[in-house]
Short mmCIF file of C-alpha atoms and ligand atoms in Angstrom, two decimals:
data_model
loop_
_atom_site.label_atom_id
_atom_site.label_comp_id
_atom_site.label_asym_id
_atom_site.label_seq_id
_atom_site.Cartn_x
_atom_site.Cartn_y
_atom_site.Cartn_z
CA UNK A 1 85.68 102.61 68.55
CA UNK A 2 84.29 99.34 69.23
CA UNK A 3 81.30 98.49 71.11
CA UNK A 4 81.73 97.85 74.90
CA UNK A 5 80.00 96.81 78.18
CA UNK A 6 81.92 98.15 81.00
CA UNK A 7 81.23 97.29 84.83
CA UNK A 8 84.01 97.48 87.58
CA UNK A 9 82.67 96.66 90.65
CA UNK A 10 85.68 95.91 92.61
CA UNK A 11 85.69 98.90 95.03
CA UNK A 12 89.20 99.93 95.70
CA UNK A 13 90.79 101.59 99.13
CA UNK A 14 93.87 103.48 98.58
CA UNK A 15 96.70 104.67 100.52
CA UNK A 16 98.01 104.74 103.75
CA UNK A 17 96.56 102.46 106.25
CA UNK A 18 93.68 101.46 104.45
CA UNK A 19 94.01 97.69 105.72
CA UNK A 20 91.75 97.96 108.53
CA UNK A 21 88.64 98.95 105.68
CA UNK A 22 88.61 95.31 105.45
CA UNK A 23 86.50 94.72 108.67
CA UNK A 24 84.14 96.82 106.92
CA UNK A 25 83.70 95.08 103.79
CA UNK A 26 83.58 91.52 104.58
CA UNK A 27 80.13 90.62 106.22
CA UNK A 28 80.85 90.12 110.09
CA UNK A 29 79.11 86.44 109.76
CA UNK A 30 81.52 85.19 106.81
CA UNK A 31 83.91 82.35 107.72
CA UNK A 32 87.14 83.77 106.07
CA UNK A 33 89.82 82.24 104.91
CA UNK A 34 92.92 84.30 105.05
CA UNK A 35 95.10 83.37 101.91
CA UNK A 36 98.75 84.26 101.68
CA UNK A 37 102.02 83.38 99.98
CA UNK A 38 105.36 82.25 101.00
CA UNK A 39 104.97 84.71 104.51
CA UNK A 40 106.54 87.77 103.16
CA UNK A 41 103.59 89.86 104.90
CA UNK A 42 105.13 88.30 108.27
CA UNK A 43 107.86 89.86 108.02
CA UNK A 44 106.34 93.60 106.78
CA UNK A 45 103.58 94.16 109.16
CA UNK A 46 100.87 93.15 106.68
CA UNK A 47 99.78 90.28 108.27
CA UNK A 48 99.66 91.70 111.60
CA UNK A 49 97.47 94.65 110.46
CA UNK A 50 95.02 91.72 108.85
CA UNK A 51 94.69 90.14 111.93
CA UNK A 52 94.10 93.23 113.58
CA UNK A 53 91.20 94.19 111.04
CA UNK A 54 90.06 90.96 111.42
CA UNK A 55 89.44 91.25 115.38
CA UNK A 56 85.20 90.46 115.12
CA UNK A 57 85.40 87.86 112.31
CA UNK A 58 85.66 84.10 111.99
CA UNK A 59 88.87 83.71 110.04
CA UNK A 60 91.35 80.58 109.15
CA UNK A 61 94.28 80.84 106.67
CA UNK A 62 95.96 78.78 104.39
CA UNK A 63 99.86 79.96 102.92
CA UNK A 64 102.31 78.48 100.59
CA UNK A 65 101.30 79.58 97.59
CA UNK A 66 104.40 80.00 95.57
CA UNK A 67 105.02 82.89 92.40
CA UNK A 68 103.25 81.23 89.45
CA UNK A 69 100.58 79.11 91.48
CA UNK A 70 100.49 75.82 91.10
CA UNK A 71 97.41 73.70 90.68
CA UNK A 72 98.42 71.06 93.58
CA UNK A 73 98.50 73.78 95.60
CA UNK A 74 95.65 75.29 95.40
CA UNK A 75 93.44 72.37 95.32
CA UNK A 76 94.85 71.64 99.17
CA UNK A 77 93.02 74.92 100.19
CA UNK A 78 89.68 72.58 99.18
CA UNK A 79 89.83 70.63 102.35
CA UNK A 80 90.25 73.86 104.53
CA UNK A 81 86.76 75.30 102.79
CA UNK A 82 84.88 72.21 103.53
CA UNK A 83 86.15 71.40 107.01
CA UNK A 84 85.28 75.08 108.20
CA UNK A 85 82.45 76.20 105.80
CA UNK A 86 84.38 78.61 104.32
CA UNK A 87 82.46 81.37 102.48
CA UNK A 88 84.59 84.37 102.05
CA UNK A 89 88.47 84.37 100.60
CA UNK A 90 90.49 87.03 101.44
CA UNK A 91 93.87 87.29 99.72
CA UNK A 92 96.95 88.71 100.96
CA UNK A 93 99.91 89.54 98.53
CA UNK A 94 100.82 89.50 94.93
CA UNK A 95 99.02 88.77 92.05
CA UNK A 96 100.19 85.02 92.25
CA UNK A 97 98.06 84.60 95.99
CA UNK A 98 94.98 86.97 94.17
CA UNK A 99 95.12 84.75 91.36
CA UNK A 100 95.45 81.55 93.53
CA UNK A 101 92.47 83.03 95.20
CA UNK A 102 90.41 83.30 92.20
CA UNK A 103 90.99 79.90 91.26
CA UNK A 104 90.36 78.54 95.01
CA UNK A 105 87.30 80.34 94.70
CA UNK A 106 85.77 78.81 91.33
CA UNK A 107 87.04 75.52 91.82
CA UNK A 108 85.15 75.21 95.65
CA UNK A 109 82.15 75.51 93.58
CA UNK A 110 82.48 73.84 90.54
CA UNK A 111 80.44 71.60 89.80
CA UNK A 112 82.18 69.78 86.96
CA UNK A 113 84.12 66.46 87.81
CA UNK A 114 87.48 67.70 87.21
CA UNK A 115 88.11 71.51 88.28
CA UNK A 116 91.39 71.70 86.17
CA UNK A 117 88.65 71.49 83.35
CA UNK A 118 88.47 75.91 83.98
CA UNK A 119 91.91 75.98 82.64
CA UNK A 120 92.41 73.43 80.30
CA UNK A 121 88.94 73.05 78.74
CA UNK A 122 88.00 76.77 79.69
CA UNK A 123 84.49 75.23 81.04
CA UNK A 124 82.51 77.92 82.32
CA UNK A 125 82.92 79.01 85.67
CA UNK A 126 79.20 79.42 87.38
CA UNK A 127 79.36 79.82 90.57
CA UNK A 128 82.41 81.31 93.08
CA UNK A 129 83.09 82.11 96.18
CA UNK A 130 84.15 85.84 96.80
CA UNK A 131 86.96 87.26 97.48
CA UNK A 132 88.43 90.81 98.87
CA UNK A 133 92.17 91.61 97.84
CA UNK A 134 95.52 93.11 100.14
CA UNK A 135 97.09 93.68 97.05
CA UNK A 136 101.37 93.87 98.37
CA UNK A 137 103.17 93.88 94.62
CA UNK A 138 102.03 96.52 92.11
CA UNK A 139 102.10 94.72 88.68
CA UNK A 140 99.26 92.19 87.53
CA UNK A 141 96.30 94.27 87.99
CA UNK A 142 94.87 91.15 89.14
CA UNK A 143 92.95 93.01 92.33
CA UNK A 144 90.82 94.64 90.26
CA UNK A 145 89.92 91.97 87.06
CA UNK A 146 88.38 88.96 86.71
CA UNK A 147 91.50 86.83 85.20
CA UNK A 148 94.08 84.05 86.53
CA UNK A 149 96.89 82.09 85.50
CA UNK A 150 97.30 78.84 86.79
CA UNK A 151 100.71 76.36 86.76
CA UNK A 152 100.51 72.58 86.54
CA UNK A 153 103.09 70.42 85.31
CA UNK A 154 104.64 73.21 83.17
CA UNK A 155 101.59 74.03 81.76
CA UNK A 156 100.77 77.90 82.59
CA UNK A 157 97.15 78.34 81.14
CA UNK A 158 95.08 81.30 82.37
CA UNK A 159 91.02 82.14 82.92
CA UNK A 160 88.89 84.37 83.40
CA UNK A 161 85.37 85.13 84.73
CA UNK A 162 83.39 88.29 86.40
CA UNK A 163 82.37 86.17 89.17
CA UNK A 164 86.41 85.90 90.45
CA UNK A 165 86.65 89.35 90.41
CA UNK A 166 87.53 90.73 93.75
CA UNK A 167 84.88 92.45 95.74
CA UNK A 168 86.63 94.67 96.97
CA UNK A 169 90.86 95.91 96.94
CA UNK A 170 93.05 97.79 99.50
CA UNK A 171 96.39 99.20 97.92
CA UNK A 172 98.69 100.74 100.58
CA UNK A 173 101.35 101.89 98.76
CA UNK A 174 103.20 101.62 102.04
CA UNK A 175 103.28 97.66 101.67
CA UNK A 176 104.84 97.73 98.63
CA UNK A 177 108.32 99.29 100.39
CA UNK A 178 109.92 96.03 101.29
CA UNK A 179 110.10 94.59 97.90
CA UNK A 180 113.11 93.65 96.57
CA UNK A 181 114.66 95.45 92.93
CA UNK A 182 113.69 92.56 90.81
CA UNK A 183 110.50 92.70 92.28
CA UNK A 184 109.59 96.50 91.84
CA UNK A 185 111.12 95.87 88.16
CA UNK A 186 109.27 93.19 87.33
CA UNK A 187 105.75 94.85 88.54
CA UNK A 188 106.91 98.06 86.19
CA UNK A 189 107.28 96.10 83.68
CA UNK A 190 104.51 93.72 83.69
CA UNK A 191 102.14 96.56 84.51
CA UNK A 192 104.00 98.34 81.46
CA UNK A 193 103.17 95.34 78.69
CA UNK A 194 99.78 95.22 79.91
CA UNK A 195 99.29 98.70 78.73
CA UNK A 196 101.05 98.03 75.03
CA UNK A 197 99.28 94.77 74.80
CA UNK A 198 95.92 96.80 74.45
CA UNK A 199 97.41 99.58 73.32
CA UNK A 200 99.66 99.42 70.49
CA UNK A 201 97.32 96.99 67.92
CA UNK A 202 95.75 99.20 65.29
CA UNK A 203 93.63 102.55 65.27
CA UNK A 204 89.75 102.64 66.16
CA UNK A 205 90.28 106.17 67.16
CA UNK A 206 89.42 105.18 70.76
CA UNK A 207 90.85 108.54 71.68
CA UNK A 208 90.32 108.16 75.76
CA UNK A 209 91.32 104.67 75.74
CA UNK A 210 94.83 105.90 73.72
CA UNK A 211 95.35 109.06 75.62
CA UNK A 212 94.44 107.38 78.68
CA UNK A 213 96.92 104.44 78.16
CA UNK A 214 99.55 106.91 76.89
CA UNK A 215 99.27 108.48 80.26
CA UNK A 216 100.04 105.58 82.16
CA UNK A 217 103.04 104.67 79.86
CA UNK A 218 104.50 108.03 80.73
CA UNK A 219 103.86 107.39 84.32
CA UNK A 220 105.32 104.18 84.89
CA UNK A 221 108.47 105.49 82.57
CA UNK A 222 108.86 108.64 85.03
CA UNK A 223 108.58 106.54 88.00
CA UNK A 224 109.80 102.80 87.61
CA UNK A 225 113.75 103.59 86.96
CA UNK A 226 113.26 106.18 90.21
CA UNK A 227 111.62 103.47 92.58
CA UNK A 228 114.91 101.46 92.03
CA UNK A 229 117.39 104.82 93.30
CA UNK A 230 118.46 104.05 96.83
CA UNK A 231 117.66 107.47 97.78
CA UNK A 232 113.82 106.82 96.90
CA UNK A 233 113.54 103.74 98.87
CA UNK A 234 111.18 105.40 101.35
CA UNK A 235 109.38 107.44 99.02
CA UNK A 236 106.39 106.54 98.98
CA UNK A 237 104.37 108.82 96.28
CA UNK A 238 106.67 107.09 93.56
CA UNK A 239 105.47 103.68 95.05
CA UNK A 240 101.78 104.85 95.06
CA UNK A 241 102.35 106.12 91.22
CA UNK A 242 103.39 103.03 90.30
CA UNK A 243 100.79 101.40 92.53
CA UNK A 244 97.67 102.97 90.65
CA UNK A 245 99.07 102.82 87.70
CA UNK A 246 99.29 98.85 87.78
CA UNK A 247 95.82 98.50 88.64
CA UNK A 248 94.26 100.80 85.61
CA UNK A 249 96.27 99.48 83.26
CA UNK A 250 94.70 95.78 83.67
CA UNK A 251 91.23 96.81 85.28
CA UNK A 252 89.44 96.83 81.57
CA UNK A 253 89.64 100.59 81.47
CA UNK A 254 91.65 100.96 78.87
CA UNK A 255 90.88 97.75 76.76
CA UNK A 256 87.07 98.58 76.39
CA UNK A 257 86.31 99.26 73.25
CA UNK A 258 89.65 98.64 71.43
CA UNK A 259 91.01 95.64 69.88
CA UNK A 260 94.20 93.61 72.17
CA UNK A 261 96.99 91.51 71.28
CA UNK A 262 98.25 89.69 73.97
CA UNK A 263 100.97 87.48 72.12
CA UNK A 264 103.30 88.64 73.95
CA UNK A 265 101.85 87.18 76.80
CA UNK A 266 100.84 84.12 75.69
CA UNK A 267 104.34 83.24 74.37
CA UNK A 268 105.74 84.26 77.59
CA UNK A 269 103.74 82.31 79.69
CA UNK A 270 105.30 79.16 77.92
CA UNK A 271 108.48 80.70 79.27
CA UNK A 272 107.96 80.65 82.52
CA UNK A 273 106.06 77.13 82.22
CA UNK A 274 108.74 75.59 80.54
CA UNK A 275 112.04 77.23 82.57
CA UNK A 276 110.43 79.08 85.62
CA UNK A 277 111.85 82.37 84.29
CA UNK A 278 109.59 85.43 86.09
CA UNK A 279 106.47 86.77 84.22
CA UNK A 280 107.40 89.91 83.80
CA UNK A 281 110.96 88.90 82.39
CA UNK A 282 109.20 86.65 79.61
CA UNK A 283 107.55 89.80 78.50
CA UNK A 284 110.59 92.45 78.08
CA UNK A 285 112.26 89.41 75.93
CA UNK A 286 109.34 88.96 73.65
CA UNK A 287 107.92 92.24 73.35
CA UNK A 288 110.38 93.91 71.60
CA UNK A 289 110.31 91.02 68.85
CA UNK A 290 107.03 91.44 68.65
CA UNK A 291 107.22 95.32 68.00
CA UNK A 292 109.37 94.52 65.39
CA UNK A 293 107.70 91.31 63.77
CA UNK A 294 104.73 93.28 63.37
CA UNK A 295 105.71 96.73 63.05
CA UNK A 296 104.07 96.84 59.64
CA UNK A 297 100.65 95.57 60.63
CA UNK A 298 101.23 97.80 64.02
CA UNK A 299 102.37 100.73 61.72
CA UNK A 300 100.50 103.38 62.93
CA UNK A 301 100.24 102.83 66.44
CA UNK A 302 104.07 102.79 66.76
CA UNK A 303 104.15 105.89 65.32
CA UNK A 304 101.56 107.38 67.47
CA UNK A 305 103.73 105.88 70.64
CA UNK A 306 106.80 107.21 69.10
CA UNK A 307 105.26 110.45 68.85
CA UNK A 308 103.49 110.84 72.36
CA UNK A 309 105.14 108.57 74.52
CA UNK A 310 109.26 108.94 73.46
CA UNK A 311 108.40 112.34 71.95
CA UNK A 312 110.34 111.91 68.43
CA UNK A 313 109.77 114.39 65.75
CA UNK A 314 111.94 112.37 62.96
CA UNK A 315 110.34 113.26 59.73
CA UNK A 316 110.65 109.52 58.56
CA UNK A 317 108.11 107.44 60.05
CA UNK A 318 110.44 104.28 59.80
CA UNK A 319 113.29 106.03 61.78
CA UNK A 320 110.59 106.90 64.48
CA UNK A 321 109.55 103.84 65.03
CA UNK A 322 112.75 101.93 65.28
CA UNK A 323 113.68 104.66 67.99
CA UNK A 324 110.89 103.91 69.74
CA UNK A 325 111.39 100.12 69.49
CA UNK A 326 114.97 101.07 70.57
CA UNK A 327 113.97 103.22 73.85
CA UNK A 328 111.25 101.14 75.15
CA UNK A 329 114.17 98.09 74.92
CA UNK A 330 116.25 100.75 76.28
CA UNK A 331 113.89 101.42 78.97
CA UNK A 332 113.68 97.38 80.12
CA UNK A 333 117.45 97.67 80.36
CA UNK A 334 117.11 100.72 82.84
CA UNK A 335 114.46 98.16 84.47
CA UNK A 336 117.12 95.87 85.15
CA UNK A 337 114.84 93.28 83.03
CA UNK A 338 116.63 91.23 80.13
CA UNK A 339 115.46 91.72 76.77
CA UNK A 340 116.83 88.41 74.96
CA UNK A 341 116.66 84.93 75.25
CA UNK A 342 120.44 84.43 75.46
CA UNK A 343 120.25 86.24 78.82
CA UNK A 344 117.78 83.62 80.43
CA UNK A 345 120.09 81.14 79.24
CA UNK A 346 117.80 79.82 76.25
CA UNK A 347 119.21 79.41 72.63
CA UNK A 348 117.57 78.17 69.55
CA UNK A 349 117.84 74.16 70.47
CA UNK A 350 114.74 75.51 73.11
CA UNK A 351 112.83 77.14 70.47
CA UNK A 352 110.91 74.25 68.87
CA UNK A 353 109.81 72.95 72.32
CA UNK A 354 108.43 76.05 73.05
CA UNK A 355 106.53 76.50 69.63
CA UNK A 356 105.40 72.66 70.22
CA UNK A 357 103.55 74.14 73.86
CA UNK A 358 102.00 77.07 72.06
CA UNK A 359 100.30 74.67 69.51
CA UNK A 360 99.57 72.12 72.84
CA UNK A 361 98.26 75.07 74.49
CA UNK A 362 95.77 76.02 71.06
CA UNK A 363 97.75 79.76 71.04
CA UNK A 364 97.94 79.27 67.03
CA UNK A 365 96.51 82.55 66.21
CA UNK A 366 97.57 84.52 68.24
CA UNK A 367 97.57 89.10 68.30
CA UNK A 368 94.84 91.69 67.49
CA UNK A 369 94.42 89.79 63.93
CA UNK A 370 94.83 86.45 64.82
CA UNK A 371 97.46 86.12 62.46
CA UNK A 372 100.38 84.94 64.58
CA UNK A 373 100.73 81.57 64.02
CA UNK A 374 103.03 78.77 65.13
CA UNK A 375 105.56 79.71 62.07
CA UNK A 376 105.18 83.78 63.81
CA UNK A 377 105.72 82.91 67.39
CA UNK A 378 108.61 80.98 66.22
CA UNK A 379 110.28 84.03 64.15
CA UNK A 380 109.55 86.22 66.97
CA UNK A 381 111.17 83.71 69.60
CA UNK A 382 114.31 83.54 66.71
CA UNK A 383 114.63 87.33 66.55
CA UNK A 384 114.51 87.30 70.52
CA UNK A 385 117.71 85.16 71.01
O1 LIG B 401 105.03 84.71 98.52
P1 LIG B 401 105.52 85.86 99.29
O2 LIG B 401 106.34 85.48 100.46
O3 LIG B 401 104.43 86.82 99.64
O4 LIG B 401 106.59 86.66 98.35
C1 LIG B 401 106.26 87.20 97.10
C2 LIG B 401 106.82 86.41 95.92
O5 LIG B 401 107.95 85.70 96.30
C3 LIG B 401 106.97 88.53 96.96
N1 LIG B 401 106.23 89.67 97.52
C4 LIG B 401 104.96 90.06 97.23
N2 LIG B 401 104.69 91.20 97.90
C5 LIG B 401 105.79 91.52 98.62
C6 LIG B 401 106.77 90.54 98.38
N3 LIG B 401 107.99 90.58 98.95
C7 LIG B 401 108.25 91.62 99.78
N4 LIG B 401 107.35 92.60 100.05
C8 LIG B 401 106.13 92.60 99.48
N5 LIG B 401 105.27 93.61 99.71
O6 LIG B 401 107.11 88.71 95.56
C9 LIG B 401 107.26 87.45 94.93
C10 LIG B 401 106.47 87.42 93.64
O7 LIG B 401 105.08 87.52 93.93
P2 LIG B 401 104.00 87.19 92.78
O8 LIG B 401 102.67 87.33 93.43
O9 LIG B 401 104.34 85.92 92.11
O10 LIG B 401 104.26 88.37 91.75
P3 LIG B 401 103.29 89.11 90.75
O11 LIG B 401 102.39 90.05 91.47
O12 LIG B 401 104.17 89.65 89.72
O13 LIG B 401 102.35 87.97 90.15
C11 LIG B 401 102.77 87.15 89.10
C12 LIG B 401 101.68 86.17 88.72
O14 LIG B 401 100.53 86.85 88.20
C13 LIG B 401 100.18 86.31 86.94
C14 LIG B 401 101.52 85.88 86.40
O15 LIG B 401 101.39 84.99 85.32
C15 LIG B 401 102.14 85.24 87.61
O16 LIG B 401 101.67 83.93 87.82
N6 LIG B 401 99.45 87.31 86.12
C16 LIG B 401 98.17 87.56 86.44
C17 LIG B 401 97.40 88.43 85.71
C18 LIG B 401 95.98 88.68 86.02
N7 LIG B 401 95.41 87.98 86.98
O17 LIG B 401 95.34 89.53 85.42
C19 LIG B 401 97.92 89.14 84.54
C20 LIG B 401 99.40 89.07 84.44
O18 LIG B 401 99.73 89.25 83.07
C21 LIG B 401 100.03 87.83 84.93
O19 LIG B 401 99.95 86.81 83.95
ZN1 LIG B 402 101.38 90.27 82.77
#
């Protein structure tokens, strides 16, 4: 195992109406500023129970922030923060308004010249306002960690720092029952990708962090294809399942101490920069390229997830693990995700544009060993048409 430093402080509330802890954890005398998306949570009694929490406290809002935030955006929230001395964020919805948040919240006190600089120069973020999370789409994890992902101009660049890390997170499963299919899937299968991005690299016998991740594999396998049933619409312990299981698998639980890839995210997020195509849809097309551009390098993980995860006793370790390449594409499908290029409407003429914004974006060694480069990223983007 590798060496680790571990500290989760976001404290999280869980279940059933669990909104109204927020008058509890933000400080009476904050000035809040409610911060929400495209109004979804008008129309699912989310907002209404914030308000309601929010019955002793000095609160303003600011909404509009799309899927994939976008840098204008979030730099109009600035004004709002200095007209009413805004010193607490609270953000209400899915892990584009958290990260939104995040990035309202560093850039209010940065004290650089330029606060796009956090993204694209990765300068250090020092100070930041802080935020508490209404988390209403399972997927990102973003509630409980200290990254972001930011838009502008088609360039998707992501950071990171402890001090954006949400104080505090309410997940009411119940919330997440007026999503829509594509967005349950997506969530699955972001949350999903997350989990194999730290998980299947190579072995440092981290035997919790494995067993751990394995267990939330299983879980989101057993419970993703039911949450799309129309007869478990309503249920709601499927929707808290999938819920938790979001939130550990991108709250550093399971990455301590082990090495992560992340390539798949990094191409994917030039995906969605370049054609808008969802987050989570980028990542069930490159994924399985990736599995099998690097199967030899992730040899023995794949045969460990073949083993514990799609339970195959083949005695030949190659036929395991292009089963288990096979069913985890298999399970996307089930998903209702696409798994191929061609089904976003890309073909190879798009492929050296998007190799020329990984090498604009510095993702030129890319994986656990830093050995996907440009000439990689492009064979795995071939072998995903
Ligand atoms: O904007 P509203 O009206 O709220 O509608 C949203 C949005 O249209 C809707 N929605 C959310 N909760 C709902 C709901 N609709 C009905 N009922 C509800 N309860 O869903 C749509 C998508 O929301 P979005 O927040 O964009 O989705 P998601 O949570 O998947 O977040 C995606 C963003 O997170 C970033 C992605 O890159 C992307 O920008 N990521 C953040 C990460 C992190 N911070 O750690 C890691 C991830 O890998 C990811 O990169
Ligand atoms: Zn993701």
């Amino acid at each position: 195992m590798l060496n680790f430093s571990f500290h989760n402080p976001t404290k999280i509330h869980f279940g059933d109406g669990q909104i109204k802890m927020i008058a509890n954890e933000i400080p009476t005398n904050a000035n809040v500023l409610v911060i929400y998306g495209g109004g979804s949570i008008k129309h699912n009694g989310v907002y209404e129970q914030v308000v309601n929490a929010l019955t002793e406290h000095t609160w303003c809002e600011f909404s509009g922030i799309e899927p994939n935030p976008s840098y204008d955006t979030l730099m109009k929230a600035q004004a709002i923060i200095a007209e009413k001395n805004i010193d607490y964020l609270l953000a209400v919805g899915g892990g584009s308004v958290v990260d939104g948040a995040k990035f309202i919240a560093a850039a209010a006190l940065y004290e650089g010249d330029d606060s796009w600089d956090i993204l694209a120069k990765q300068m250090p973020v020092k100070k930041a306002l802080p935020i508490g999370a209404v988390l209403t789409l399972p997927a990102t994890g973003s509630e409980s960690n200290g990254g972001s992902v930011v838009t502008r101009d088609g360039n998707k660049l992501p950071f990171g720092s402890p001090l954006v890390r949400p104080q505090f997170a309410v997940l009411d499963p119940k919330v997440t029952l007026s999503l829509s299919d594509r967005q349950i899937s997506n969530g699955v299968v972001d949350a999903f990708i997350h989990i194999m991005e730290q998980y299947l690299t190579y072995s440092v016998n981290g035997k919790v962090q494995d067993r751990f991740a394995e267990g939330l594999l299983l879980t989101l396998i057993e419970e993703g294809p039911k949450a799309l049933l129309a007869e478990n619409k309503e249920d709601l312990e499927i929707r808290a399942n999938i819920m938790w299981s979001a939130t550990m698998a991108l709250n550093g639980l399971i990455g301590a101490g082990v090495p992560q890839d992340w390539s798949t995210h990094m191409i994917g997020h030039e995906l969605t920069g370049a054609f808008g195509i969802d987050h989570a849809r980028t990542l069930s097309i490159i994924l399985p390229a990736v599995m099998k551009v690097k199967r030899n390098e992730k040899h023995d993980k794949l045969v460990q997830f073949a083993e514990r995860v799609w339970h195959l006793t083949d005695q030949d370790e190659a036929v395991k693990v292009s089963k288990a390449i096979a069913l985890t594409e298999d399970f996307f499908q089930r998903m209702k995700v696409p798994t191929r290029l061609s089904e976003v409407g890309l073909s190879k003429d798009n492929i050296e544009g998007i190799v020329q914004k990984l090498e604009l974006h510095g993702m030129t060694q890319l994986g656990e060993n830093r050995d996907i480069t440009l000439a990689v990223s492009q064979q795995i983007l071939e072998l995903a048409l």
